[in-house]
XYZ file of C-alpha atoms in Angstrom:
658
model
C 14.883 -34.450 5.244
C 16.542 -37.626 6.405
C 18.525 -37.156 9.606
C 21.596 -38.872 8.179
C 21.858 -36.029 5.685
C 22.107 -33.516 8.507
C 24.829 -35.059 10.609
C 28.477 -34.408 9.851
C 30.906 -37.277 9.706
C 33.603 -35.513 11.702
C 34.373 -35.489 15.395
C 32.176 -33.066 17.300
C 33.735 -30.091 19.084
C 32.550 -28.593 22.339
C 30.299 -25.730 21.322
C 30.145 -22.464 23.275
C 26.551 -22.264 22.065
C 25.442 -25.505 23.673
C 23.706 -28.367 21.914
C 22.403 -26.602 18.819
C 19.016 -27.534 17.443
C 16.709 -25.718 15.053
C 12.934 -25.715 15.211
C 12.447 -24.937 11.525
C 8.812 -23.719 11.685
C 9.633 -21.551 14.696
C 12.663 -20.007 12.991
C 10.640 -19.436 9.823
C 8.020 -17.653 11.912
C 10.720 -15.488 13.454
C 12.078 -14.578 10.014
C 8.597 -13.931 8.615
C 7.827 -11.572 11.481
C 4.556 -9.697 11.868
C 3.531 -10.349 8.258
C 3.757 -14.134 8.396
C 0.194 -14.578 7.095
C 0.859 -12.380 4.092
C 4.082 -14.194 3.314
C 2.208 -17.505 3.508
C -0.358 -16.225 1.000
C 2.385 -15.164 -1.402
C 4.098 -18.548 -1.054
C 0.848 -20.248 -2.017
C 0.631 -18.048 -5.094
C 4.206 -18.892 -6.046
C 3.391 -22.582 -5.970
C 0.209 -22.040 -7.966
C 2.145 -20.263 -10.712
C 5.285 -22.389 -10.496
C 5.082 -23.280 -14.193
C 6.265 -19.756 -15.037
C 9.784 -20.925 -14.142
C 9.556 -23.472 -16.972
C 7.870 -20.974 -19.307
C 10.876 -18.659 -19.010
C 12.982 -21.334 -20.720
C 10.521 -22.746 -23.243
C 8.485 -19.786 -24.518
C 9.531 -17.188 -27.054
C 10.381 -13.804 -25.576
C 7.149 -12.309 -26.885
C 5.018 -15.119 -25.477
C 6.826 -15.053 -22.156
C 6.211 -11.301 -21.812
C 2.504 -11.955 -22.251
C 2.632 -14.837 -19.781
C 4.322 -12.659 -17.169
C 1.783 -9.886 -17.689
C -1.074 -12.334 -17.164
C 0.482 -13.652 -13.954
C 0.865 -10.079 -12.674
C -2.746 -9.258 -13.503
C -3.897 -12.477 -11.837
C -1.889 -11.648 -8.710
C -3.369 -8.147 -8.704
C -6.853 -9.667 -8.588
C -5.927 -11.406 -5.312
C -4.918 -8.119 -3.701
C -1.420 -9.227 -2.757
C 0.323 -6.748 -5.076
C -1.619 -3.691 -3.913
C -1.183 -3.875 -0.167
C 0.646 -0.563 0.049
C -2.103 1.508 -1.552
C -4.939 3.242 0.348
C -7.918 1.056 1.122
C -10.327 3.444 -0.617
C -8.635 2.569 -3.905
C -8.652 -1.195 -3.363
C -5.329 -1.466 -1.563
C -4.431 -2.802 1.845
C -3.270 0.436 3.399
C -0.103 -1.154 4.775
C 3.326 -0.286 3.341
C 5.050 -2.858 5.552
C 2.786 -5.595 4.219
C 3.588 -4.636 0.639
C 7.337 -4.901 1.317
C 6.887 -8.330 2.931
C 4.818 -9.543 -0.019
C 7.336 -8.270 -2.555
C 10.266 -9.779 -0.680
C 8.572 -13.182 -0.601
C 7.680 -12.941 -4.277
C 11.447 -12.840 -4.842
C 11.588 -16.611 -4.267
C 9.927 -17.134 -7.633
C 10.423 -15.948 -11.197
C 12.117 -12.570 -11.113
C 10.504 -11.253 -14.298
C 7.193 -11.478 -12.458
C 8.757 -9.769 -9.464
C 10.201 -6.894 -11.500
C 7.012 -6.356 -13.496
C 5.118 -6.166 -10.199
C 7.705 -3.654 -9.012
C 7.359 -1.520 -12.130
C 3.560 -1.545 -12.141
C 2.814 -1.123 -8.458
C 6.028 0.174 -6.933
C 7.358 2.607 -9.541
C 4.385 3.631 -11.679
C 1.789 3.325 -8.939
C 4.141 4.617 -6.269
C 4.926 7.755 -8.277
C 1.251 8.583 -8.732
C 0.546 7.883 -5.062
C 3.510 9.811 -3.652
C 3.926 12.644 -6.175
C 0.308 13.161 -7.197
C -2.706 14.645 -5.436
C -6.296 13.502 -5.007
C -7.353 14.058 -8.614
C -4.530 11.819 -9.800
C -5.344 9.227 -7.161
C -8.994 9.222 -8.181
C -8.126 8.915 -11.862
C -5.564 6.136 -11.692
C -5.079 4.281 -8.427
C -8.101 1.966 -8.427
C -7.417 0.901 -12.009
C -3.720 0.317 -11.607
C -4.182 -1.582 -8.338
C -6.442 -4.029 -10.193
C -4.061 -4.248 -13.135
C -6.616 -2.662 -15.456
C -4.391 0.357 -16.143
C -0.863 -0.687 -17.020
C 1.824 1.930 -16.684
C 5.531 2.632 -16.679
C 8.035 4.845 -14.896
C 9.878 6.914 -17.502
C 12.821 8.465 -15.701
C 16.061 7.034 -17.104
C 17.298 8.318 -20.452
C 19.900 7.023 -22.874
C 22.221 9.827 -21.820
C 21.316 10.132 -18.149
C 20.581 7.533 -15.467
C 22.008 8.357 -12.070
C 22.155 12.101 -12.763
C 18.400 12.642 -12.806
C 18.705 16.417 -12.433
C 20.303 16.577 -15.888
C 17.513 14.778 -17.776
C 16.957 16.133 -21.273
C 13.210 15.581 -21.797
C 11.272 18.835 -21.534
C 7.697 19.675 -20.520
C 6.952 23.261 -21.553
C 3.789 24.997 -20.382
C 1.682 26.597 -23.133
C -0.637 29.156 -21.471
C -2.649 29.610 -24.676
C -3.949 26.044 -24.516
C -3.409 25.348 -20.790
C -1.249 22.345 -21.719
C 2.243 20.999 -21.249
C 4.194 20.082 -24.368
C 6.379 17.038 -23.721
C 9.336 16.733 -26.043
C 12.494 14.690 -26.592
C 14.999 17.237 -27.950
C 17.914 14.879 -28.646
C 18.497 11.138 -29.033
C 20.289 11.176 -25.669
C 17.030 12.373 -24.070
C 15.142 9.256 -25.189
C 13.625 7.419 -22.253
C 15.430 4.096 -22.124
C 15.333 0.691 -20.396
C 11.782 1.505 -19.278
C 9.963 -1.543 -17.912
C 6.442 -2.146 -19.282
C 7.103 0.320 -22.111
C 7.732 -1.967 -25.084
C 4.365 -3.759 -25.027
C 1.973 -3.116 -22.189
C 2.011 0.372 -20.666
C -0.861 2.659 -21.565
C 0.333 5.510 -19.374
C 3.784 6.749 -18.414
C 4.916 8.824 -15.475
C 7.427 10.973 -17.361
C 10.194 12.869 -15.597
C 11.088 16.017 -17.515
C 12.574 19.474 -17.165
C 9.562 21.687 -16.432
C 9.656 24.969 -18.350
C 7.162 27.638 -17.294
C 7.228 31.200 -18.588
C 10.490 30.513 -20.369
C 12.204 29.497 -17.122
C 13.344 25.993 -16.257
C 11.982 24.826 -12.908
C 13.895 21.570 -12.706
C 12.751 17.968 -13.045
C 9.090 17.223 -12.384
C 6.808 14.278 -13.170
C 3.776 14.231 -15.430
C 1.266 11.549 -16.385
C 1.426 11.056 -20.154
C -0.772 8.593 -22.092
C 1.326 6.598 -24.569
C -1.144 3.998 -25.883
C -4.879 3.683 -26.430
C -6.481 0.315 -27.151
C -3.022 -1.135 -27.661
C -1.993 1.412 -30.306
C 0.836 3.869 -29.736
C -0.507 7.417 -29.656
C 0.480 10.138 -32.156
C 3.714 11.912 -31.294
C 4.955 8.984 -29.214
C 7.612 6.615 -30.542
C 8.228 3.333 -28.710
C 10.839 0.722 -29.568
C 11.830 -2.518 -27.869
C 15.181 -2.630 -26.067
C 15.547 -6.185 -27.334
C 16.965 -9.285 -25.730
C 18.578 -8.686 -22.334
C 20.948 -10.696 -20.126
C 17.930 -11.636 -18.044
C 14.414 -10.578 -17.037
C 13.172 -11.191 -20.562
C 9.617 -11.452 -19.314
C 9.735 -7.691 -18.719
C 9.141 -5.574 -21.824
C 11.802 -2.896 -21.502
C 11.654 -0.233 -24.168
C 12.575 3.247 -25.359
C 10.131 6.150 -25.530
C 10.516 9.485 -27.290
C 8.049 12.350 -27.553
C 7.486 14.760 -30.427
C 5.653 17.743 -28.944
C 3.072 15.584 -27.187
C 0.442 17.715 -25.455
C -1.110 16.868 -22.089
C -3.441 18.979 -19.934
C -2.039 21.098 -17.114
C -3.443 18.756 -14.476
C -1.222 15.960 -15.839
C 1.517 17.457 -13.650
C 1.934 15.401 -10.486
C 1.717 18.434 -8.273
C 2.151 17.404 -4.657
C 5.297 19.528 -4.367
C 4.814 22.162 -7.085
C 1.878 23.583 -9.031
C 1.279 25.630 -12.162
C -1.792 27.877 -12.212
C -4.047 28.496 -15.173
C -2.320 31.854 -15.600
C 1.017 30.141 -15.926
C 2.352 30.930 -12.478
C 4.636 28.352 -10.898
C 4.766 27.973 -7.139
C 5.948 25.519 -4.524
C 6.060 25.424 -0.755
C 9.688 24.296 -1.116
C 11.438 27.362 -2.529
C 14.897 25.866 -3.050
C 14.938 23.966 -6.341
C 17.543 21.417 -5.254
C 15.737 20.699 -2.016
C 12.466 20.346 -3.871
C 14.088 17.857 -6.249
C 15.589 15.739 -3.470
C 12.318 15.833 -1.538
C 10.494 14.555 -4.605
C 12.965 11.730 -5.124
C 12.897 10.873 -1.435
C 9.250 9.902 -1.676
C 10.235 7.161 -4.153
C 12.547 5.393 -1.710
C 10.315 2.315 -1.573
C 11.762 1.108 -4.866
C 15.246 0.842 -3.379
C 13.916 -0.928 -0.324
C 12.216 -3.482 -2.561
C 15.241 -4.110 -4.779
C 17.416 -4.819 -1.747
C 14.777 -7.195 -0.418
C 14.664 -9.015 -3.757
C 18.430 -9.468 -3.700
C 18.268 -11.045 -0.261
C 15.475 -13.398 -1.349
C 17.435 -14.516 -4.403
C 20.429 -15.220 -2.152
C 18.227 -17.408 0.035
C 17.112 -19.462 -2.960
C 20.703 -19.971 -4.104
C 21.887 -20.951 -0.631
C 18.980 -23.357 -0.145
C 19.884 -25.198 -3.343
C 23.635 -25.241 -2.722
C 23.431 -26.365 0.915
C 20.874 -29.069 0.189
C 23.028 -30.326 -2.684
C 26.119 -30.391 -0.473
C 24.186 -32.564 1.995
C 23.798 -35.190 -0.745
C 26.802 -34.989 -3.055
C 29.862 -37.011 -2.067
C 33.390 -36.638 -3.404
C 36.662 -38.400 -2.500
C 37.355 -40.846 0.353
C 38.709 -38.201 2.713
C 37.895 -39.675 6.120
C 36.857 -43.267 5.410
C 38.331 -45.781 2.975
C 35.006 -47.207 1.879
C 32.836 -44.107 1.504
C 33.281 -40.754 -0.145
C 32.792 -37.658 1.977
C 29.869 -35.281 1.766
C 30.766 -31.921 0.240
C 29.452 -30.100 3.279
C 31.952 -31.870 5.525
C 34.882 -30.167 3.792
C 36.096 -27.071 5.604
C 36.492 -24.956 2.488
C 33.007 -25.849 1.288
C 31.679 -24.796 4.678
C 33.438 -21.442 4.370
C 32.097 -20.956 0.860
C 28.497 -21.439 1.928
C 28.225 -20.670 5.627
C 29.841 -17.233 5.557
C 27.317 -15.955 2.967
C 24.590 -17.835 4.857
C 25.412 -15.907 8.025
C 25.586 -12.633 6.102
C 22.209 -13.370 4.522
C 20.674 -13.696 7.968
C 22.290 -10.406 8.961
C 21.009 -8.627 5.866
C 17.556 -10.093 6.464
C 17.390 -8.462 9.890
C 18.825 -5.201 8.560
C 16.148 -5.241 5.872
C 13.543 -5.875 8.564
C 14.653 -2.708 10.392
C 14.613 -0.744 7.144
C 11.116 -1.930 6.203
C 9.826 -0.949 9.647
C 11.347 2.514 9.291
C 9.801 2.890 5.831
C 6.413 1.895 7.191
C 6.763 4.373 10.050
C 7.652 7.278 7.780
C 5.024 6.669 5.101
C 2.254 5.838 7.543
C 2.926 9.141 9.285
C 4.084 7.632 12.584
C 7.639 9.029 12.397
C 7.500 11.574 9.590
C 10.002 14.393 10.053
C 12.707 15.590 7.692
C 15.667 14.144 9.568
C 13.984 10.734 9.871
C 13.250 10.762 6.143
C 16.862 11.523 5.303
C 18.077 8.763 7.578
C 15.625 6.416 5.846
C 16.830 7.443 2.377
C 20.437 6.851 3.413
C 19.729 3.501 5.003
C 17.689 2.376 1.996
C 20.452 3.364 -0.416
C 23.175 1.636 1.570
C 21.224 -1.529 2.321
C 20.232 -1.859 -1.322
C 23.882 -1.606 -2.351
C 25.141 -4.209 0.110
C 22.219 -6.586 -0.431
C 22.456 -6.626 -4.225
C 26.247 -6.966 -4.296
C 25.831 -9.803 -1.812
C 23.298 -11.483 -4.106
C 25.661 -11.319 -7.076
C 28.545 -12.865 -5.136
C 26.445 -15.433 -3.281
C 24.639 -16.757 -6.339
C 27.949 -17.160 -8.150
C 29.541 -18.958 -5.202
C 26.544 -21.262 -4.853
C 26.597 -22.025 -8.575
C 30.261 -22.988 -8.379
C 29.622 -25.023 -5.232
C 27.200 -27.175 -7.237
C 29.731 -27.872 -9.972
C 28.396 -28.930 -13.345
C 24.949 -29.532 -11.880
C 24.758 -25.857 -11.001
C 25.317 -24.954 -14.622
C 22.090 -26.608 -15.771
C 19.221 -24.167 -16.223
C 16.774 -26.497 -14.509
C 18.655 -25.922 -11.262
C 17.801 -22.194 -11.358
C 21.261 -20.677 -11.161
C 21.222 -19.532 -14.787
C 18.091 -17.478 -14.187
C 19.175 -16.296 -10.745
C 22.497 -15.021 -12.088
C 21.039 -13.386 -15.183
C 17.953 -11.894 -13.566
C 19.645 -10.410 -10.487
C 22.684 -8.976 -12.247
C 20.900 -5.711 -12.988
C 19.884 -5.281 -9.340
C 23.273 -3.675 -8.673
C 22.496 -0.817 -11.044
C 18.761 -0.265 -11.238
C 17.064 1.925 -8.666
C 20.492 3.518 -8.443
C 24.018 2.396 -9.272
C 25.439 1.010 -6.038
C 28.519 3.225 -6.057
C 26.385 6.324 -6.591
C 24.073 5.226 -3.784
C 27.006 4.904 -1.397
C 28.028 8.461 -2.292
C 24.542 9.505 -1.196
C 25.145 7.705 2.096
C 28.473 9.493 2.535
C 26.876 12.882 1.932
C 24.477 12.245 4.778
C 27.292 11.106 7.061
C 29.440 14.159 6.390
C 26.594 16.635 6.873
C 24.878 14.766 9.717
C 21.664 14.557 7.651
C 20.909 18.198 8.454
C 18.113 19.722 6.366
C 20.277 22.809 5.850
C 22.501 20.728 3.588
C 19.916 18.526 1.906
C 20.211 20.556 -1.302
C 23.994 20.195 -1.600
C 25.368 18.451 -4.642
C 28.655 16.545 -4.373
C 30.777 19.635 -5.008
C 28.755 21.613 -2.495
C 29.398 18.865 0.024
C 33.145 19.087 -0.661
C 33.148 22.835 -0.106
C 31.072 22.483 3.054
C 33.289 19.835 4.624
C 36.442 21.691 3.618
C 35.185 24.752 5.445
C 35.115 22.942 8.787
C 37.781 21.610 11.058
C 38.004 17.821 10.853
C 37.128 17.617 14.534
C 33.973 19.600 13.811
C 32.989 17.183 11.064
C 33.419 14.269 13.438
C 31.499 16.012 16.199
C 28.607 16.407 13.769
C 28.540 12.718 12.876
C 26.977 9.804 14.674
C 30.231 7.906 14.305
C 31.819 10.113 16.961
C 29.100 9.097 19.406
C 29.819 5.466 18.525
C 33.427 5.735 19.628
C 32.352 7.272 22.901
C 30.169 4.205 23.432
C 33.162 1.938 22.849
C 35.056 3.646 25.635
C 32.023 3.372 27.910
C 31.668 -0.371 27.269
C 35.294 -1.432 27.629
C 36.714 1.295 29.850
C 40.134 1.258 28.171
C 41.898 1.979 24.911
C 43.170 -1.601 24.670
C 39.710 -3.044 24.083
C 40.766 -4.528 20.750
C 43.290 -6.804 22.468
C 41.476 -7.472 25.749
C 37.993 -8.454 24.508
C 36.982 -12.025 23.741
C 36.695 -12.982 20.096
C 33.052 -13.977 20.535
C 32.061 -10.812 22.417
C 29.471 -8.944 20.315
C 30.585 -5.666 21.895
C 34.060 -6.351 20.494
C 32.585 -6.942 17.046
C 30.559 -3.736 17.235
C 33.574 -1.796 18.488
C 35.673 -2.924 15.544
C 32.968 -1.932 13.061
C 32.439 1.418 14.804
C 36.147 2.175 14.902
C 36.443 1.484 11.184
C 33.483 3.709 10.399
C 34.714 6.704 12.399
C 38.266 6.378 11.114
C 37.139 6.209 7.503
C 34.846 9.232 7.879
C 37.660 11.197 9.505
C 39.973 10.186 6.688
C 37.530 11.437 4.059
C 37.096 14.757 5.880
C 40.859 15.261 6.138
C 41.422 14.460 2.482
C 38.632 16.759 1.302
C 39.889 19.605 3.467
C 43.518 19.090 2.459
C 42.643 19.106 -1.237
C 40.538 22.266 -1.143
C 42.992 24.073 1.145
C 45.733 23.364 -1.396
C 43.757 25.212 -4.073
C 42.609 22.155 -6.016
C 39.291 22.287 -7.873
C 36.546 20.761 -5.666
C 35.496 18.407 -8.458
C 39.026 17.103 -8.793
C 39.276 16.756 -5.012
C 36.126 14.657 -4.928
C 37.302 12.460 -7.790
C 40.590 11.757 -6.034
C 38.882 10.972 -2.733
C 35.952 9.028 -4.216
C 37.260 5.596 -3.226
C 37.601 6.755 0.386
C 34.098 8.266 0.276
C 32.603 4.959 -0.854
C 34.643 2.977 1.680
C 33.405 5.216 4.509
C 29.799 4.792 3.416
C 30.216 1.053 3.127
C 31.735 0.856 6.620
C 28.716 2.762 7.916
C 26.195 0.397 6.342
C 28.169 -2.663 7.450
C 27.885 -1.359 10.997
C 24.124 -0.881 10.604
C 23.774 -4.478 9.405
C 25.762 -5.843 12.332
C 23.828 -3.730 14.831
C 20.538 -5.018 13.443
C 21.798 -8.599 13.758
C 23.103 -8.137 17.312
C 19.906 -6.369 18.390
C 17.784 -9.188 16.981
C 19.817 -11.830 18.812
C 19.679 -9.934 22.094
C 15.921 -9.504 21.779
C 15.321 -13.269 21.666
C 14.456 -15.223 24.806
C 17.058 -17.732 25.920
C 16.707 -20.940 23.975
C 17.714 -22.781 20.796
C 16.745 -19.982 18.399
C 18.853 -17.439 20.242
C 21.796 -19.834 20.397
C 21.856 -20.538 16.673
C 21.336 -16.892 15.733
C 24.145 -15.951 18.094
C 26.393 -18.413 16.274
C 25.481 -16.948 12.886
C 25.984 -13.413 14.145
C 29.443 -14.262 15.465
C 30.333 -15.901 12.163
C 29.145 -12.895 10.202
C 31.066 -10.444 12.386
C 34.350 -12.349 12.568
C 34.369 -13.300 8.885
C 33.804 -9.617 8.038
C 36.732 -8.575 10.229
C 38.814 -11.336 8.673
C 37.930 -10.145 5.165
C 39.166 -6.625 6.033
C 42.057 -7.752 8.214
C 44.562 -5.767 6.172
C 42.833 -2.494 7.007
C 42.506 -3.296 10.716
C 46.172 -4.299 10.888
C 47.254 -1.155 9.043
C 45.374 0.947 11.557
C 46.662 -0.780 14.679
C 43.516 -2.592 15.750
C 44.537 -6.145 14.876
C 47.772 -7.948 15.590
C 48.977 -10.747 13.352
C 48.453 -13.224 16.202
C 44.871 -12.091 16.771
C 44.250 -12.108 13.029
C 45.285 -15.760 12.869
C 43.119 -16.511 15.898
C 40.125 -14.987 14.141
C 40.675 -17.212 11.099
C 40.836 -20.280 13.329
C 37.646 -19.150 15.053
C 35.849 -18.670 11.736
C 36.726 -22.230 10.795
C 35.475 -23.458 14.169
C 32.232 -21.510 13.806
C 31.665 -23.045 10.377
C 32.026 -26.494 11.935
C 29.428 -25.488 14.528
C 27.025 -24.454 11.766
C 27.469 -27.721 9.873
C 24.992 -29.925 11.829
C 22.182 -27.368 11.483
C 22.975 -25.946 8.044
C 20.130 -27.767 6.309
C 17.616 -26.513 8.836
C 18.944 -22.956 8.553
C 18.240 -22.787 4.817
C 14.896 -24.586 5.188
C 13.875 -21.918 7.674
C 13.957 -19.366 4.839
C 10.662 -20.881 3.771
C 11.446 -21.119 0.072
C 8.735 -23.390 -1.362
C 10.238 -26.650 -2.590
C 8.639 -26.072 -5.991
C 10.607 -22.831 -6.351
C 13.913 -24.661 -6.006
C 13.154 -26.970 -8.942
C 16.436 -28.940 -9.156
C 14.650 -32.293 -8.883
C 17.606 -34.419 -9.914
C 20.098 -32.269 -8.066
C 18.257 -32.428 -4.728
C 16.953 -35.988 -4.795
C 20.125 -37.729 -5.951
C 22.094 -39.686 -3.349
């Protein structure tokens, strides 16, 4: 880009970060990490299939669904969608590579992304993680190549987040050695199922398993639903119809009328049924077995969070580049209007989410590495898995909420130009909106995070439902709850670092240890507050369900504070790991902006709890403004470093106009 577009037209301030410069290829390489080659391959594919962005607006819904399917099948032929599957079935044998590929695919059309996620992440992932060798042999090679199209039939019209209460049944018939899959009520209809309306031949169906007249809880079975394009007898499939977005994905409803499948259709990694009709599992506790089964499907949440971050990068790239071109009002010179990006409020609108996007990127990087470690067997123990599940749930929630807010802010920052479909915001807004609820409603996911915090992720409590968690916490002294949590250890670290209880007033505003201390204090205080409220409610004789309902906002706030701290720690750790130089300086600036703007956004809470004076609060706001001015000269380079292919931005008139 022309250098005159990068330089602000305001007086330069002395920067505590030195003379900031950005080597864009070097920063892109840092962001791409160990899978840079794979990301480069995916970027090439995005450019090759760039016309799909136009097709989404010009084709009928039916034609666009077929177009998206063909793109997915074509991508499968290159191997880039199957990197997480075992090599013996045509995959790449690298979970981390598959996450990197999926994340990068998020720069392009999101119907393609979601259909890839359904086919390879949900359908394929369920067979891989819940099935055994006979299922792998029967399905994996075909689905990796896109020859067997499938769907993931979990959600029902009447039940989404509460998977344990699904209504679909799978009853074992010992006379025929078959399971009978049935939809007993309209509420038990499988709903919103991607790939179902047109393309799936096979469904992984989650149903209440009934053996010998006894319900054994939710299990998964492989159920054929089409043959040669025709819906099979006993199966009813309808189209969910036009959606807010993602209309290249054929979401549909499926119901079953006593559909019979052989006994070996049960995905039986965690539970088996013998020919004699005996049910057995190595995990005796039904709740624990259920949560263990769901835990193996965590990759879906990791991928959705990654997609949200990628969509945010696209929006920020467009909005920042536009603000480097668009002028409005003669604010500083009588004969020339000022660039949008030279206005302080415009800087706040874009640079604060820009800094947070970098932070979430590094948090996602940590999460993806942990996922790879667990599923490759490097760090596979129960506590590590539970920590992974919690981190995946929380990161997904924060990342997708961030995408929703950031895309909207970027759209507004582009004015009327941002409202034109050609400039991508229409699709970005519509296609990402559902990210906050699929693969788990964000509020429900944060309750999962809170459960882990309050029980210290102990396997003894992995089978607790929310009411069980309330009873458990209420049975302990609050001090005991805190002793069990990692947050208590965090506060001890604060004292070790600063050596006094006045750290919040003594530390410098740009001290990362001060930022971490503030986040850690908030987390511990919120967890303690939840424990006290739960205990007080139960001790007063209130029904545990009512107690939880009344405390739910505090539960979610505690979980959110925990994940915010994880994000900041990932950002600080990444900055500290860099060698001294320009990259470290600019990342340090972004990290400071992210931390201080987060404290500023929650200033009311910190002031209420005695950790922020009004004078220091005002100083933080002034510092945030100053940090935004420091970002201004390098803002264009910071969004270019995301590596979003120019073709994926579209916006030809918006980004070439001067």
